[in-house]
PDB file of C-alpha atoms in Angstrom:
ATOM      1  CA  ASN A 274       0.103  -0.038  -0.102  1.00 53.00           C
ATOM      2  CA  ALA A 275       1.699   3.071  -1.412  1.00 72.00           C
ATOM      3  CA  GLY A 276       1.922   6.190   1.101  1.00 93.00           C
ATOM      4  CA  VAL A 277       1.161   9.715   0.056  1.00 97.00           C
ATOM      5  CA  MET A 278       3.151  10.404  -3.137  1.00 97.00           C
ATOM      6  CA  GLN A 279       4.453  13.836  -3.821  1.00 98.00           C
ATOM      7  CA  ASN A 280       6.071  15.120  -7.131  1.00 97.00           C
ATOM      8  CA  PRO A 281       8.324  16.439  -8.044  1.00 98.00           C
ATOM      9  CA  ARG A 282      10.757  16.172  -4.890  1.00 97.00           C
ATOM     10  CA  HIS A 283      12.550  19.120  -6.075  1.00 98.00           C
ATOM     11  CA  LEU A 284      11.589  22.027  -8.219  1.00 98.00           C
ATOM     12  CA  VAL A 285      13.358  25.257  -9.283  1.00 98.00           C
ATOM     13  CA  ARG A 286      11.714  28.215 -10.651  1.00 98.00           C
ATOM     14  CA  ARG A 287      12.797  31.614 -11.549  1.00 98.00           C
ATOM     15  CA  ARG A 288      10.989  34.561 -10.116  1.00 98.00           C
ATOM     16  CA  GLY A 289       7.689  35.008 -11.982  1.00 98.00           C
ATOM     17  CA  GLN A 290       7.183  31.544 -13.176  1.00 98.00           C
ATOM     18  CA  GLU A 291       4.635  29.162 -12.114  1.00 98.00           C
ATOM     19  CA  ALA A 292       5.053  26.255  -9.742  1.00 98.00           C
ATOM     20  CA  ARG A 293       2.636  23.178  -9.835  1.00 98.00           C
ATOM     21  CA  LEU A 294       3.005  20.504  -6.867  1.00 98.00           C
ATOM     22  CA  ARG A 295       1.227  17.372  -7.130  1.00 98.00           C
ATOM     23  CA  CYS A 296      -0.131  15.098  -4.338  1.00 98.00           C
ATOM     24  CA  SER A 297      -1.531  11.626  -4.612  1.00 97.00           C
ATOM     25  CA  PRO A 298      -3.056  10.695  -1.232  1.00 97.00           C
ATOM     26  CA  MET A 299      -3.014   7.163   0.206  1.00 95.00           C
ATOM     27  CA  LYS A 300      -5.418   4.638  -1.261  1.00 92.00           C
ATOM     28  CA  GLY A 301      -8.949   5.291   0.410  1.00 90.00           C
ATOM     29  CA  HIS A 302      -8.140   8.754   1.591  1.00 93.00           C
ATOM     30  CA  SER A 303     -10.281  11.471   0.569  1.00 92.00           C
ATOM     31  CA  HIS A 304      -8.957  14.114   2.736  1.00 94.00           C
ATOM     32  CA  VAL A 305      -5.955  16.292   1.757  1.00 96.00           C
ATOM     33  CA  TYR A 306      -3.958  18.786   3.745  1.00 96.00           C
ATOM     34  CA  TRP A 307      -1.289  21.045   2.332  1.00 97.00           C
ATOM     35  CA  TYR A 308       1.582  22.497   4.887  1.00 97.00           C
ATOM     36  CA  ARG A 309       4.620  24.676   4.228  1.00 97.00           C
ATOM     37  CA  GLN A 310       7.735  24.346   6.084  1.00 95.00           C
ATOM     38  CA  LEU A 311      10.472  27.019   6.120  1.00 89.00           C
ATOM     39  CA  PRO A 312      14.047  26.162   7.160  1.00 80.00           C
ATOM     40  CA  GLU A 313      14.456  25.419  10.963  1.00 75.00           C
ATOM     41  CA  GLU A 314      10.628  25.986  11.343  1.00 79.00           C
ATOM     42  CA  GLY A 315       7.512  23.912  11.958  1.00 85.00           C
ATOM     43  CA  LEU A 316       4.732  23.150   9.567  1.00 94.00           C
ATOM     44  CA  LYS A 317       2.253  25.679   8.575  1.00 94.00           C
ATOM     45  CA  PHE A 318      -1.197  24.995   7.705  1.00 94.00           C
ATOM     46  CA  MET A 319      -2.332  26.110   4.279  1.00 96.00           C
ATOM     47  CA  VAL A 320      -5.337  24.430   2.989  1.00 96.00           C
ATOM     48  CA  TYR A 321      -7.655  21.429   3.597  1.00 95.00           C
ATOM     49  CA  LEU A 322      -9.494  19.840   0.716  1.00 95.00           C
ATOM     50  CA  GLN A 323     -11.925  16.930   0.033  1.00 94.00           C
ATOM     51  CA  LYS A 324     -12.706  15.570  -3.195  1.00 90.00           C
ATOM     52  CA  GLU A 325     -13.791  18.501  -5.460  1.00 89.00           C
ATOM     53  CA  ASN A 326     -14.060  20.800  -2.381  1.00 94.00           C
ATOM     54  CA  ILE A 327     -12.155  23.334  -0.590  1.00 95.00           C
ATOM     55  CA  ILE A 328     -13.011  22.912   3.118  1.00 92.00           C
ATOM     56  CA  ASP A 329     -10.707  25.463   4.726  1.00 92.00           C
ATOM     57  CA  GLU A 330      -8.023  27.810   3.047  1.00 94.00           C
ATOM     58  CA  SER A 331      -7.431  29.854   5.899  1.00 92.00           C
ATOM     59  CA  GLY A 332      -3.886  29.414   5.918  1.00 93.00           C
ATOM     60  CA  MET A 333      -3.097  29.969   2.105  1.00 95.00           C
ATOM     61  CA  PRO A 334      -2.103  33.408   0.994  1.00 94.00           C
ATOM     62  CA  LYS A 335      -5.086  34.994  -0.912  1.00 92.00           C
ATOM     63  CA  GLU A 336      -3.032  36.030  -3.956  1.00 95.00           C
ATOM     64  CA  ARG A 337      -1.140  33.797  -6.361  1.00 98.00           C
ATOM     65  CA  PHE A 338      -1.725  30.519  -4.428  1.00 98.00           C
ATOM     66  CA  SER A 339      -4.353  28.149  -5.306  1.00 97.00           C
ATOM     67  CA  ALA A 340      -5.307  24.460  -4.673  1.00 98.00           C
ATOM     68  CA  GLU A 341      -7.761  21.762  -5.990  1.00 97.00           C
ATOM     69  CA  PHE A 342      -8.419  18.227  -5.486  1.00 96.00           C
ATOM     70  CA  PRO A 343     -10.376  17.063  -8.584  1.00 93.00           C
ATOM     71  CA  LYS A 344     -12.614  13.818  -8.702  1.00 91.00           C
ATOM     72  CA  GLU A 345     -10.052  12.237 -10.639  1.00 91.00           C
ATOM     73  CA  GLY A 346      -6.187  12.629 -10.199  1.00 93.00           C
ATOM     74  CA  PRO A 347      -3.781  13.924  -7.715  1.00 96.00           C
ATOM     75  CA  SER A 348      -4.272  17.309  -5.654  1.00 98.00           C
ATOM     76  CA  ILE A 349      -2.454  20.268  -7.016  1.00 98.00           C
ATOM     77  CA  LEU A 350      -1.055  23.117  -5.161  1.00 98.00           C
ATOM     78  CA  ARG A 351      -0.359  25.975  -7.798  1.00 98.00           C
ATOM     79  CA  ILE A 352       1.693  29.067  -7.157  1.00 98.00           C
ATOM     80  CA  GLN A 353       1.671  31.799  -9.784  1.00 98.00           C
ATOM     81  CA  GLN A 354       4.288  34.394 -10.229  1.00 98.00           C
ATOM     82  CA  VAL A 355       6.578  32.849  -7.683  1.00 98.00           C
ATOM     83  CA  VAL A 356       8.958  35.028  -5.416  1.00 97.00           C
ATOM     84  CA  ARG A 357      12.066  34.230  -3.537  1.00 95.00           C
ATOM     85  CA  GLY A 358      10.003  34.226  -0.208  1.00 94.00           C
ATOM     86  CA  ASP A 359       7.837  31.188  -1.707  1.00 96.00           C
ATOM     87  CA  SER A 360      11.026  29.149  -1.537  1.00 96.00           C
ATOM     88  CA  ALA A 361      10.243  26.348   1.197  1.00 97.00           C
ATOM     89  CA  ALA A 362       9.212  22.602   1.743  1.00 97.00           C
ATOM     90  CA  TYR A 363       5.602  21.826   0.856  1.00 98.00           C
ATOM     91  CA  PHE A 364       4.121  18.775   2.441  1.00 98.00           C
ATOM     92  CA  CYS A 365       0.964  17.137   1.847  1.00 97.00           C
ATOM     93  CA  ALA A 366      -0.923  14.880   4.111  1.00 97.00           C
ATOM     94  CA  SER A 367      -3.744  12.691   3.657  1.00 96.00           C
ATOM     95  CA  SER A 368      -6.382  10.936   5.902  1.00 93.00           C
ATOM     96  CA  PRO A 369      -9.682   8.893   5.564  1.00 91.00           C
ATOM     97  CA  GLY A 370     -11.513  11.912   7.543  1.00 85.00           C
ATOM     98  CA  GLY A 371     -12.343  12.429  10.966  1.00 78.00           C
ATOM     99  CA  ASP A 372      -9.836  12.319  13.929  1.00 77.00           C
ATOM    100  CA  THR A 373      -7.645  10.010  12.118  1.00 85.00           C
ATOM    101  CA  PRO A 374      -4.143  10.292  11.880  1.00 91.00           C
ATOM    102  CA  LEU A 375      -2.588  12.397   8.997  1.00 93.00           C
ATOM    103  CA  HIS A 376      -0.010  10.612   6.804  1.00 95.00           C
ATOM    104  CA  PHE A 377       2.594  12.970   5.335  1.00 97.00           C
ATOM    105  CA  GLY A 378       4.473  12.845   2.056  1.00 97.00           C
ATOM    106  CA  ASN A 379       8.243  13.399   1.692  1.00 96.00           C
ATOM    107  CA  GLY A 380       7.394  16.987   0.299  1.00 97.00           C
ATOM    108  CA  THR A 381       8.368  19.162  -2.601  1.00 98.00           C
ATOM    109  CA  ARG A 382      11.302  21.416  -2.103  1.00 97.00           C
ATOM    110  CA  LEU A 383      10.858  24.671  -4.034  1.00 97.00           C
ATOM    111  CA  THR A 384      13.575  26.935  -4.827  1.00 97.00           C
ATOM    112  CA  VAL A 385      13.070  30.199  -6.529  1.00 97.00           C
ATOM    113  CA  THR A 386      15.929  31.833  -8.037  1.00 96.00           C
TER     114      THR A 386
ATOM    115  CA  GLY B 195      -7.234  29.805  16.280  1.00 77.00           C
ATOM    116  CA  GLU B 196      -4.996  27.147  18.022  1.00 84.00           C
ATOM    117  CA  ASN B 197      -1.648  28.087  19.296  1.00 91.00           C
ATOM    118  CA  VAL B 198       0.737  25.206  20.268  1.00 95.00           C
ATOM    119  CA  GLU B 199       4.148  26.110  21.950  1.00 96.00           C
ATOM    120  CA  GLN B 200       6.703  23.353  22.186  1.00 97.00           C
ATOM    121  CA  HIS B 201       9.797  23.404  24.549  1.00 97.00           C
ATOM    122  CA  PRO B 202      12.865  23.133  24.247  1.00 97.00           C
ATOM    123  CA  SER B 203      13.833  23.746  20.641  1.00 96.00           C
ATOM    124  CA  THR B 204      17.087  21.728  21.030  1.00 97.00           C
ATOM    125  CA  LEU B 205      17.880  18.730  23.158  1.00 98.00           C
ATOM    126  CA  SER B 206      21.039  16.762  23.563  1.00 98.00           C
ATOM    127  CA  VAL B 207      21.043  13.469  25.550  1.00 98.00           C
ATOM    128  CA  GLN B 208      23.499  10.566  25.975  1.00 98.00           C
ATOM    129  CA  GLU B 209      22.351   7.329  24.741  1.00 97.00           C
ATOM    130  CA  GLY B 210      20.527   5.437  27.364  1.00 97.00           C
ATOM    131  CA  ASP B 211      19.229   8.353  28.909  1.00 97.00           C
ATOM    132  CA  SER B 212      15.517   9.696  28.780  1.00 98.00           C
ATOM    133  CA  ALA B 213      14.336  12.743  26.572  1.00 98.00           C
ATOM    134  CA  VAL B 214      11.193  14.811  27.578  1.00 98.00           C
ATOM    135  CA  ILE B 215       9.564  17.270  25.236  1.00 98.00           C
ATOM    136  CA  LYS B 216       6.547  19.401  26.327  1.00 98.00           C
ATOM    137  CA  CYS B 217       3.916  21.116  24.504  1.00 98.00           C
ATOM    138  CA  THR B 218       1.151  23.507  25.411  1.00 98.00           C
ATOM    139  CA  TYR B 219      -2.038  24.321  23.307  1.00 96.00           C
ATOM    140  CA  SER B 220      -4.500  27.229  23.842  1.00 94.00           C
ATOM    141  CA  ASP B 221      -7.883  25.858  22.263  1.00 92.00           C
ATOM    142  CA  SER B 222      -9.828  24.131  24.769  1.00 92.00           C
ATOM    143  CA  ALA B 223     -11.735  22.408  21.988  1.00 91.00           C
ATOM    144  CA  SER B 224      -8.523  20.583  20.847  1.00 93.00           C
ATOM    145  CA  ASN B 225      -9.011  16.930  21.288  1.00 91.00           C
ATOM    146  CA  TYR B 226      -6.412  14.968  19.175  1.00 92.00           C
ATOM    147  CA  PHE B 227      -2.692  15.178  19.929  1.00 95.00           C
ATOM    148  CA  PRO B 228      -0.195  13.345  17.597  1.00 96.00           C
ATOM    149  CA  TRP B 229       3.563  13.397  17.730  1.00 98.00           C
ATOM    150  CA  TYR B 230       5.647  13.335  14.529  1.00 97.00           C
ATOM    151  CA  LYS B 231       9.354  12.500  13.844  1.00 98.00           C
ATOM    152  CA  GLN B 232      11.070  14.133  11.009  1.00 96.00           C
ATOM    153  CA  GLU B 233      14.243  13.048   9.601  1.00 95.00           C
ATOM    154  CA  LEU B 234      16.388  15.127   7.338  1.00 92.00           C
ATOM    155  CA  GLY B 235      14.828  15.279   3.943  1.00 90.00           C
ATOM    156  CA  LYS B 236      11.839  13.442   4.771  1.00 94.00           C
ATOM    157  CA  GLY B 237       8.111  14.136   5.609  1.00 95.00           C
ATOM    158  CA  PRO B 238       6.832  13.916   9.155  1.00 96.00           C
ATOM    159  CA  GLN B 239       6.093  10.511  10.498  1.00 96.00           C
ATOM    160  CA  LEU B 240       3.603   9.704  13.159  1.00 96.00           C
ATOM    161  CA  ILE B 241       4.914   8.053  16.064  1.00 97.00           C
ATOM    162  CA  ILE B 242       2.238   8.337  18.712  1.00 97.00           C
ATOM    163  CA  ASP B 243      -0.944  10.143  19.364  1.00 95.00           C
ATOM    164  CA  ILE B 244      -3.427  10.515  22.187  1.00 94.00           C
ATOM    165  CA  ARG B 245      -7.069  11.561  22.348  1.00 91.00           C
ATOM    166  CA  SER B 246      -8.573  13.905  25.015  1.00 87.00           C
ATOM    167  CA  ASN B 247     -10.267  10.940  26.718  1.00 85.00           C
ATOM    168  CA  VAL B 248      -7.063   9.320  27.546  1.00 83.00           C
ATOM    169  CA  GLY B 249      -4.432  10.551  30.004  1.00 91.00           C
ATOM    170  CA  GLU B 250      -1.461   8.582  29.022  1.00 95.00           C
ATOM    171  CA  LYS B 251      -0.499   6.089  26.178  1.00 94.00           C
ATOM    172  CA  LYS B 252       2.599   4.058  25.810  1.00 96.00           C
ATOM    173  CA  ASP B 253       4.197   2.258  22.828  1.00 95.00           C
ATOM    174  CA  GLN B 254       7.458   0.288  23.700  1.00 96.00           C
ATOM    175  CA  ARG B 255      10.177   3.094  24.540  1.00 97.00           C
ATOM    176  CA  ILE B 256       7.622   6.040  23.826  1.00 98.00           C
ATOM    177  CA  ALA B 257       5.019   7.481  26.085  1.00 98.00           C
ATOM    178  CA  VAL B 258       2.763  10.491  25.905  1.00 98.00           C
ATOM    179  CA  THR B 259       0.794  12.224  28.649  1.00 97.00           C
ATOM    180  CA  LEU B 260      -2.158  14.815  28.478  1.00 96.00           C
ATOM    181  CA  ASN B 261      -3.199  17.085  31.114  1.00 95.00           C
ATOM    182  CA  LYS B 262      -6.392  18.679  29.730  1.00 93.00           C
ATOM    183  CA  THR B 263      -6.973  21.011  32.562  1.00 93.00           C
ATOM    184  CA  ALA B 264      -3.628  22.499  32.160  1.00 94.00           C
ATOM    185  CA  LYS B 265      -3.521  22.255  28.541  1.00 95.00           C
ATOM    186  CA  HIS B 266      -0.360  20.536  28.184  1.00 95.00           C
ATOM    187  CA  PHE B 267       1.035  17.251  26.706  1.00 97.00           C
ATOM    188  CA  SER B 268       4.440  15.663  26.768  1.00 98.00           C
ATOM    189  CA  LEU B 269       6.417  13.064  24.928  1.00 98.00           C
ATOM    190  CA  HIS B 270       8.791  10.794  27.001  1.00 98.00           C
ATOM    191  CA  ILE B 271      11.338   8.718  25.168  1.00 98.00           C
ATOM    192  CA  THR B 272      13.216   6.227  27.364  1.00 97.00           C
ATOM    193  CA  GLU B 273      16.522   4.273  26.614  1.00 98.00           C
ATOM    194  CA  THR B 274      17.198   6.763  23.867  1.00 98.00           C
ATOM    195  CA  GLN B 275      19.299   5.408  20.926  1.00 97.00           C
ATOM    196  CA  PRO B 276      21.372   7.416  18.121  1.00 96.00           C
ATOM    197  CA  GLU B 277      18.611   6.492  15.722  1.00 96.00           C
ATOM    198  CA  ASP B 278      16.174   8.463  17.814  1.00 98.00           C
ATOM    199  CA  SER B 279      18.126  11.664  16.574  1.00 98.00           C
ATOM    200  CA  ALA B 280      15.625  13.804  14.676  1.00 97.00           C
ATOM    201  CA  VAL B 281      13.296  16.690  14.757  1.00 96.00           C
ATOM    202  CA  TYR B 282      10.067  16.023  16.765  1.00 98.00           C
ATOM    203  CA  PHE B 283       6.844  17.873  16.319  1.00 97.00           C
ATOM    204  CA  CYS B 284       3.846  18.092  18.687  1.00 97.00           C
ATOM    205  CA  ALA B 285       0.469  18.881  17.204  1.00 96.00           C
ATOM    206  CA  ALA B 286      -3.183  19.597  18.216  1.00 94.00           C
ATOM    207  CA  SER B 287      -6.504  19.494  16.353  1.00 90.00           C
ATOM    208  CA  SER B 288     -10.041  19.436  16.928  1.00 85.00           C
ATOM    209  CA  SER B 289     -13.304  18.901  14.701  1.00 80.00           C
ATOM    210  CA  ASN B 290     -13.778  22.696  14.656  1.00 78.00           C
ATOM    211  CA  SER B 291     -10.666  22.799  12.028  1.00 76.00           C
ATOM    212  CA  GLY B 292     -11.615  19.643  10.396  1.00 76.00           C
ATOM    213  CA  TYR B 293      -8.918  18.009  12.224  1.00 80.00           C
ATOM    214  CA  ALA B 294      -6.143  20.070  10.397  1.00 85.00           C
ATOM    215  CA  LEU B 295      -3.170  19.907  12.581  1.00 91.00           C
ATOM    216  CA  ASN B 296      -1.479  22.926  14.339  1.00 93.00           C
ATOM    217  CA  PHE B 297       2.072  22.127  14.922  1.00 95.00           C
ATOM    218  CA  GLY B 298       4.490  23.367  17.421  1.00 95.00           C
ATOM    219  CA  LYS B 299       7.855  24.528  16.044  1.00 94.00           C
ATOM    220  CA  GLY B 300       9.844  21.415  16.651  1.00 95.00           C
ATOM    221  CA  THR B 301      12.544  20.004  19.112  1.00 97.00           C
ATOM    222  CA  SER B 302      15.831  18.957  17.527  1.00 97.00           C
ATOM    223  CA  LEU B 303      16.767  15.712  19.651  1.00 98.00           C
ATOM    224  CA  LEU B 304      20.433  14.770  19.397  1.00 98.00           C
ATOM    225  CA  VAL B 305      21.380  11.393  20.921  1.00 98.00           C
ATOM    226  CA  THR B 306      25.029  11.151  21.635  1.00 96.00           C
ATOM    227  CA  PRO B 307      26.750   7.654  21.807  1.00 91.00           C
TER     228      PRO B 307
END
Protein backbone atom coordinates (compact mmCIF):
# COMPACT_ATOMS: atom_id res chain seq x y z
CA ASN A 1 0.00 0.00 0.00
CA ALA A 2 1.80 3.09 -1.26
CA GLY A 3 2.05 6.07 1.05
CA VAL A 4 1.34 9.68 0.16
CA MET A 5 3.17 10.45 -3.07
CA GLN A 6 4.40 13.93 -3.85
CA ASN A 7 6.12 15.10 -6.99
CA PRO A 8 8.37 16.53 -7.97
CA ARG A 9 10.71 16.10 -4.98
CA HIS A 10 12.67 19.17 -5.99
CA LEU A 11 11.49 22.08 -8.12
CA VAL A 12 13.49 25.11 -9.21
CA ARG A 13 11.68 28.12 -10.63
CA ARG A 14 12.75 31.61 -11.57
CA ARG A 15 10.94 34.59 -10.14
CA GLY A 16 7.68 35.15 -11.99
CA GLN A 17 7.22 31.56 -13.13
CA GLU A 18 4.51 29.17 -12.01
CA ALA A 19 5.03 26.22 -9.70
CA ARG A 20 2.74 23.17 -9.70
CA LEU A 21 3.05 20.68 -6.85
CA ARG A 22 1.24 17.37 -7.01
CA CYS A 23 0.02 15.08 -4.26
CA SER A 24 -1.54 11.64 -4.56
CA PRO A 25 -3.13 10.63 -1.25
CA MET A 26 -2.98 7.17 0.22
CA LYS A 27 -5.46 4.70 -1.23
CA GLY A 28 -8.86 5.17 0.37
CA HIS A 29 -8.08 8.66 1.69
CA SER A 30 -10.38 11.44 0.52
CA HIS A 31 -9.03 14.27 2.72
CA VAL A 32 -5.91 16.20 1.74
CA TYR A 33 -4.01 18.87 3.68
CA TRP A 34 -1.18 21.07 2.42
CA TYR A 35 1.51 22.47 4.73
CA ARG A 36 4.52 24.74 4.20
CA GLN A 37 7.76 24.41 6.12
CA LEU A 38 10.44 27.06 6.17
CA PRO A 39 14.01 26.11 7.25
CA GLU A 40 14.33 25.55 10.99
CA GLU A 41 10.59 26.04 11.49
CA GLY A 42 7.48 24.00 12.05
CA LEU A 43 4.79 23.17 9.56
CA LYS A 44 2.23 25.84 8.77
CA PHE A 45 -1.24 24.79 7.65
CA MET A 46 -2.26 26.13 4.25
CA VAL A 47 -5.37 24.40 2.96
CA TYR A 48 -7.68 21.44 3.58
CA LEU A 49 -9.54 19.80 0.73
CA GLN A 50 -11.91 16.94 0.15
CA LYS A 51 -12.69 15.60 -3.29
CA GLU A 52 -13.78 18.55 -5.46
CA ASN A 53 -14.18 20.85 -2.44
CA ILE A 54 -12.01 23.31 -0.55
CA ILE A 55 -13.00 22.98 3.10
CA ASP A 56 -10.60 25.43 4.76
CA GLU A 57 -8.11 27.70 3.00
CA SER A 58 -7.49 30.02 5.93
CA GLY A 59 -3.73 29.40 5.90
CA MET A 60 -3.20 30.04 2.22
CA PRO A 61 -2.18 33.49 0.91
CA LYS A 62 -5.12 35.03 -0.95
CA GLU A 63 -3.05 35.99 -3.97
CA ARG A 64 -1.01 33.76 -6.28
CA PHE A 65 -1.81 30.52 -4.40
CA SER A 66 -4.56 28.07 -5.30
CA ALA A 67 -5.32 24.44 -4.61
CA GLU A 68 -7.60 21.81 -6.06
CA PHE A 69 -8.46 18.16 -5.50
CA PRO A 70 -10.40 16.96 -8.53
CA LYS A 71 -12.65 13.93 -8.67
CA GLU A 72 -9.96 12.09 -10.61
CA GLY A 73 -6.24 12.60 -10.22
CA PRO A 74 -3.93 14.14 -7.65
CA SER A 75 -4.36 17.26 -5.58
CA ILE A 76 -2.51 20.24 -7.04
CA LEU A 77 -1.03 23.21 -5.20
CA ARG A 78 -0.38 26.00 -7.68
CA ILE A 79 1.76 29.05 -7.05
CA GLN A 80 1.67 31.73 -9.71
CA GLN A 81 4.37 34.38 -10.26
CA VAL A 82 6.67 32.87 -7.65
CA VAL A 83 8.86 35.09 -5.49
CA ARG A 84 11.97 34.23 -3.45
CA GLY A 85 9.89 34.12 -0.27
CA ASP A 86 7.97 31.14 -1.68
CA SER A 87 11.10 28.99 -1.36
CA ALA A 88 10.20 26.29 1.16
CA ALA A 89 9.32 22.64 1.57
CA TYR A 90 5.67 21.93 0.82
CA PHE A 91 4.15 18.86 2.41
CA CYS A 92 0.91 17.11 1.65
CA ALA A 93 -0.91 14.87 4.11
CA SER A 94 -3.95 12.68 3.68
CA SER A 95 -6.47 10.92 5.90
CA PRO A 96 -9.73 9.01 5.58
CA GLY A 97 -11.44 11.80 7.54
CA GLY A 98 -12.49 12.43 11.13
CA ASP A 99 -9.99 12.28 13.97
CA THR A 100 -7.78 9.80 12.17
CA PRO A 101 -4.03 10.26 11.80
CA LEU A 102 -2.64 12.37 8.98
CA HIS A 103 -0.04 10.63 6.83
CA PHE A 104 2.55 12.87 5.21
CA GLY A 105 4.43 12.63 1.95
CA ASN A 106 8.15 13.42 1.66
CA GLY A 107 7.47 16.90 0.37
CA THR A 108 8.40 19.07 -2.58
CA ARG A 109 11.31 21.42 -2.04
CA LEU A 110 10.72 24.57 -4.04
CA THR A 111 13.62 26.88 -4.76
CA VAL A 112 12.96 30.23 -6.40
CA THR A 113 16.00 31.80 -8.03
CA GLY B 1 -7.18 29.90 16.43
CA GLU B 2 -5.08 27.24 18.08
CA ASN B 3 -1.57 28.10 19.26
CA VAL B 4 0.83 25.29 20.11
CA GLU B 5 4.04 26.04 22.00
CA GLN B 6 6.84 23.46 22.18
CA HIS B 7 9.94 23.27 24.42
CA PRO B 8 12.83 22.88 24.30
CA SER B 9 13.84 23.79 20.76
CA THR B 10 16.99 21.66 21.04
CA LEU B 11 17.78 18.74 23.32
CA SER B 12 20.98 16.73 23.62
CA VAL B 13 21.08 13.51 25.66
CA GLN B 14 23.44 10.62 26.05
CA GLU B 15 22.50 7.24 24.68
CA GLY B 16 20.43 5.36 27.22
CA ASP B 17 19.11 8.48 28.95
CA SER B 18 15.51 9.68 28.75
CA ALA B 19 14.27 12.64 26.72
CA VAL B 20 11.19 14.73 27.49
CA ILE B 21 9.55 17.25 25.18
CA LYS B 22 6.70 19.44 26.36
CA CYS B 23 3.89 21.23 24.54
CA THR B 24 1.07 23.53 25.52
CA TYR B 25 -2.02 24.43 23.52
CA SER B 26 -4.54 27.22 23.76
CA ASP B 27 -7.83 25.95 22.29
CA SER B 28 -9.86 23.99 24.83
CA ALA B 29 -11.78 22.40 21.91
CA SER B 30 -8.64 20.54 20.78
CA ASN B 31 -9.07 16.83 21.36
CA TYR B 32 -6.44 15.06 19.26
CA PHE B 33 -2.71 15.32 19.94
CA PRO B 34 -0.23 13.49 17.68
CA TRP B 35 3.56 13.51 17.76
CA TYR B 36 5.64 13.34 14.60
CA LYS B 37 9.29 12.54 13.96
CA GLN B 38 10.98 14.16 11.00
CA GLU B 39 14.32 13.02 9.64
CA LEU B 40 16.42 15.09 7.28
CA GLY B 41 14.92 15.32 3.81
CA LYS B 42 11.80 13.40 4.74
CA GLY B 43 8.22 14.09 5.68
CA PRO B 44 6.94 13.91 9.26
CA GLN B 45 6.14 10.40 10.47
CA LEU B 46 3.54 9.76 13.13
CA ILE B 47 5.09 8.05 16.16
CA ILE B 48 2.30 8.22 18.73
CA ASP B 49 -0.97 10.04 19.32
CA ILE B 50 -3.40 10.58 22.16
CA ARG B 51 -7.00 11.66 22.37
CA SER B 52 -8.54 13.86 25.05
CA ASN B 53 -10.39 11.03 26.76
CA VAL B 54 -7.07 9.40 27.69
CA GLY B 55 -4.42 10.69 30.10
CA GLU B 56 -1.49 8.53 29.09
CA LYS B 57 -0.47 6.21 26.29
CA LYS B 58 2.62 4.07 25.89
CA ASP B 59 4.22 2.27 22.96
CA GLN B 60 7.47 0.47 23.82
CA ARG B 61 10.05 3.21 24.60
CA ILE B 62 7.69 6.07 23.78
CA ALA B 63 4.96 7.50 26.01
CA VAL B 64 2.72 10.53 25.85
CA THR B 65 0.87 12.21 28.71
CA LEU B 66 -1.97 14.69 28.48
CA ASN B 67 -3.24 17.14 31.09
CA LYS B 68 -6.43 18.67 29.69
CA THR B 69 -6.96 20.98 32.63
CA ALA B 70 -3.54 22.58 32.22
CA LYS B 71 -3.65 22.23 28.42
CA HIS B 72 -0.31 20.55 28.12
CA PHE B 73 1.01 17.27 26.81
CA SER B 74 4.44 15.68 26.82
CA LEU B 75 6.48 13.11 24.91
CA HIS B 76 8.76 10.80 26.84
CA ILE B 77 11.41 8.67 25.14
CA THR B 78 13.23 6.20 27.38
CA GLU B 79 16.50 4.35 26.72
CA THR B 80 17.33 6.69 23.85
CA GLN B 81 19.33 5.42 20.89
CA PRO B 82 21.32 7.35 18.26
CA GLU B 83 18.61 6.56 15.68
CA ASP B 84 16.17 8.56 17.80
CA SER B 85 18.05 11.69 16.69
CA ALA B 86 15.60 13.77 14.61
CA VAL B 87 13.24 16.71 14.87
CA TYR B 88 10.09 16.01 16.85
CA PHE B 89 6.86 17.95 16.42
CA CYS B 90 3.80 18.04 18.61
CA ALA B 91 0.43 19.03 17.17
CA ALA B 92 -3.15 19.63 18.21
CA SER B 93 -6.42 19.55 16.33
CA SER B 94 -10.18 19.52 16.77
CA SER B 95 -13.29 18.88 14.74
CA ASN B 96 -13.74 22.67 14.54
CA SER B 97 -10.77 22.85 12.17
CA GLY B 98 -11.61 19.68 10.23
CA TYR B 99 -8.79 18.00 12.14
CA ALA B 100 -6.20 20.15 10.39
CA LEU B 101 -3.14 19.94 12.62
CA ASN B 102 -1.57 22.95 14.33
CA PHE B 103 2.09 22.21 14.92
CA GLY B 104 4.63 23.32 17.48
CA LYS B 105 7.93 24.64 16.15
CA GLY B 106 9.78 21.41 16.75
CA THR B 107 12.49 20.01 19.00
CA SER B 108 15.79 18.93 17.51
CA LEU B 109 16.87 15.87 19.52
CA LEU B 110 20.47 14.67 19.40
CA VAL B 111 21.37 11.38 21.05
CA THR B 112 25.12 10.99 21.46
CA PRO B 113 26.71 7.54 21.78
